C-alpha positions as MATLAB code, in Angstrom:
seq = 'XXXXXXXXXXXXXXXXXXXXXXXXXXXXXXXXXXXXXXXXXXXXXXXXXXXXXXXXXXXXXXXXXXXXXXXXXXXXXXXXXXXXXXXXXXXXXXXXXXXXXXXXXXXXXXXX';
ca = [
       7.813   -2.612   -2.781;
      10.281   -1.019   -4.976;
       9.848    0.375   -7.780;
      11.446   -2.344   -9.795;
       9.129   -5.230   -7.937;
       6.150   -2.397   -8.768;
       7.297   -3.054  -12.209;
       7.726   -7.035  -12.317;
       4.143   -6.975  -10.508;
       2.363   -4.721  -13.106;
       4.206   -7.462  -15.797;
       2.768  -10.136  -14.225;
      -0.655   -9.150  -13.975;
      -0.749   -7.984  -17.664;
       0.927  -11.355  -18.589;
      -0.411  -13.928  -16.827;
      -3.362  -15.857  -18.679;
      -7.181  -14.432  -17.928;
      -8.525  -15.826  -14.692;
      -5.224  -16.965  -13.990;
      -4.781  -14.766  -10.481;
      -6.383  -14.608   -7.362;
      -6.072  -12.006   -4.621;
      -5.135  -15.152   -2.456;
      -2.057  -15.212   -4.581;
      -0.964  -11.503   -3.657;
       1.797  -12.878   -1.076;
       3.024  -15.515   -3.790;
       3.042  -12.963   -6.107;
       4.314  -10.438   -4.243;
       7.978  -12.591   -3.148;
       7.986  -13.421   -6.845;
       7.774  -10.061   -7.878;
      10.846   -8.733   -5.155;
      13.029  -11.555   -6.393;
      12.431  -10.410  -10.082;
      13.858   -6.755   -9.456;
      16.670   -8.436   -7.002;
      17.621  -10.691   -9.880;
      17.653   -7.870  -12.360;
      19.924   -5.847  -10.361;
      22.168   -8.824   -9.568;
      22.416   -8.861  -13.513;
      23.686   -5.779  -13.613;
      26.126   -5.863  -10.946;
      27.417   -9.023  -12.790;
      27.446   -6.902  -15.941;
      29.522   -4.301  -14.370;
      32.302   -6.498  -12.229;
      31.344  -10.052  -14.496;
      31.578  -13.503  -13.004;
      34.864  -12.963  -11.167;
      36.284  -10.028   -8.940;
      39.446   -9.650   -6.849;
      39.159  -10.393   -2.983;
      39.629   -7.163   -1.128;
      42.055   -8.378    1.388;
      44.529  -11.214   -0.898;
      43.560  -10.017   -4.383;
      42.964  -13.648   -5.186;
      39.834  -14.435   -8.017;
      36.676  -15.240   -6.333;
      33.420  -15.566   -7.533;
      31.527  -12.084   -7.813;
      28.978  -11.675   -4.852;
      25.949  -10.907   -7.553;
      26.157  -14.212   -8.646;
      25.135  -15.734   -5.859;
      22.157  -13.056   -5.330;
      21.228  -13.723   -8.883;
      21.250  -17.682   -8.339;
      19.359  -17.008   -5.043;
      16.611  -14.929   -6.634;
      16.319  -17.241  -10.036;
      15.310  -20.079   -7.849;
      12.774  -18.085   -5.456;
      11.180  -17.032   -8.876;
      11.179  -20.396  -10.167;
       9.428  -21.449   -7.172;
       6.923  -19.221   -7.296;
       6.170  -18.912  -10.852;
       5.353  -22.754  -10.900;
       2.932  -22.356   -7.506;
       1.308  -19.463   -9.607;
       0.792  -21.415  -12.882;
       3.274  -19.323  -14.939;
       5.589  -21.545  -16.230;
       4.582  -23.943  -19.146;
       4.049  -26.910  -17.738;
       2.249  -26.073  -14.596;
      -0.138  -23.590  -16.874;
      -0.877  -26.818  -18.366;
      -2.188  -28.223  -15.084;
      -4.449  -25.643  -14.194;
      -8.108  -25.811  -15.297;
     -10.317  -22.444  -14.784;
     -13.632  -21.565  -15.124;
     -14.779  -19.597  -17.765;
     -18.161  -18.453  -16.701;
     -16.861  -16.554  -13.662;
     -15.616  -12.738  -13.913;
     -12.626  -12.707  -11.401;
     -10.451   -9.852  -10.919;
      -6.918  -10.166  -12.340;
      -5.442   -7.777  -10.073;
      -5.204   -8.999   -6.690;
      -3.750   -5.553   -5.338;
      -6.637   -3.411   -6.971;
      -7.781   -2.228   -4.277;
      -5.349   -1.729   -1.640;
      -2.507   -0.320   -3.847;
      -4.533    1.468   -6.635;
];
């Protein structure tokens, strides 16, 4: 992973609610945290060029390419952040044990 998604995963894990996690949910977790440093850096490009840039060939307005990225990536984290229980209403919807000591960080002990 990137350094970014290295970031967005380390967020996650010190986010998420206690118990919330599994290490089944390293692949879920793992796509969301990709599409969170994609979508960052889509928000920058669109910070740099903004919603609309020239087309190379005609010059005419068309919609700037990181828009689409960014759009792309929102709804892959959307996605996932509901399957993983980190959005409002589908934390809400989750019921966990509380007796059980589970480890919060699914990548513990293949990534370090």
């Amino acid at each position: 992973m990137s350094d970014g998604a290295k970031q967005a995963w380390r967020y996650a894990i010190d986010s998420a609610p206690e118990h919330l996690l599994r290490k089944l949910d390293m692949s879920v977790l793992e796509v969301w945290s990709c599409a969170a440093d994609l979508y960052r850096k889509a928000q920058i490009g669109i910070t740099k060029t903004g919603l609309l840039i020239k087309a190379p060939n005609t010059g005419v307005p068309m919609q700037s390419p990181y828009l689409a990225i960014a759009n792309k990536q929102a709804q892959i984290m959307t996605k996932a952040a509901v399957e993983m229980g980190f959005t409002p209403a589908s934390r809400s919807r989750i019921t966990q044990p509380t007796d059980t000591q589970i480890d919060l960080d699914p990548w513990a002990d293949i990534a370090g």
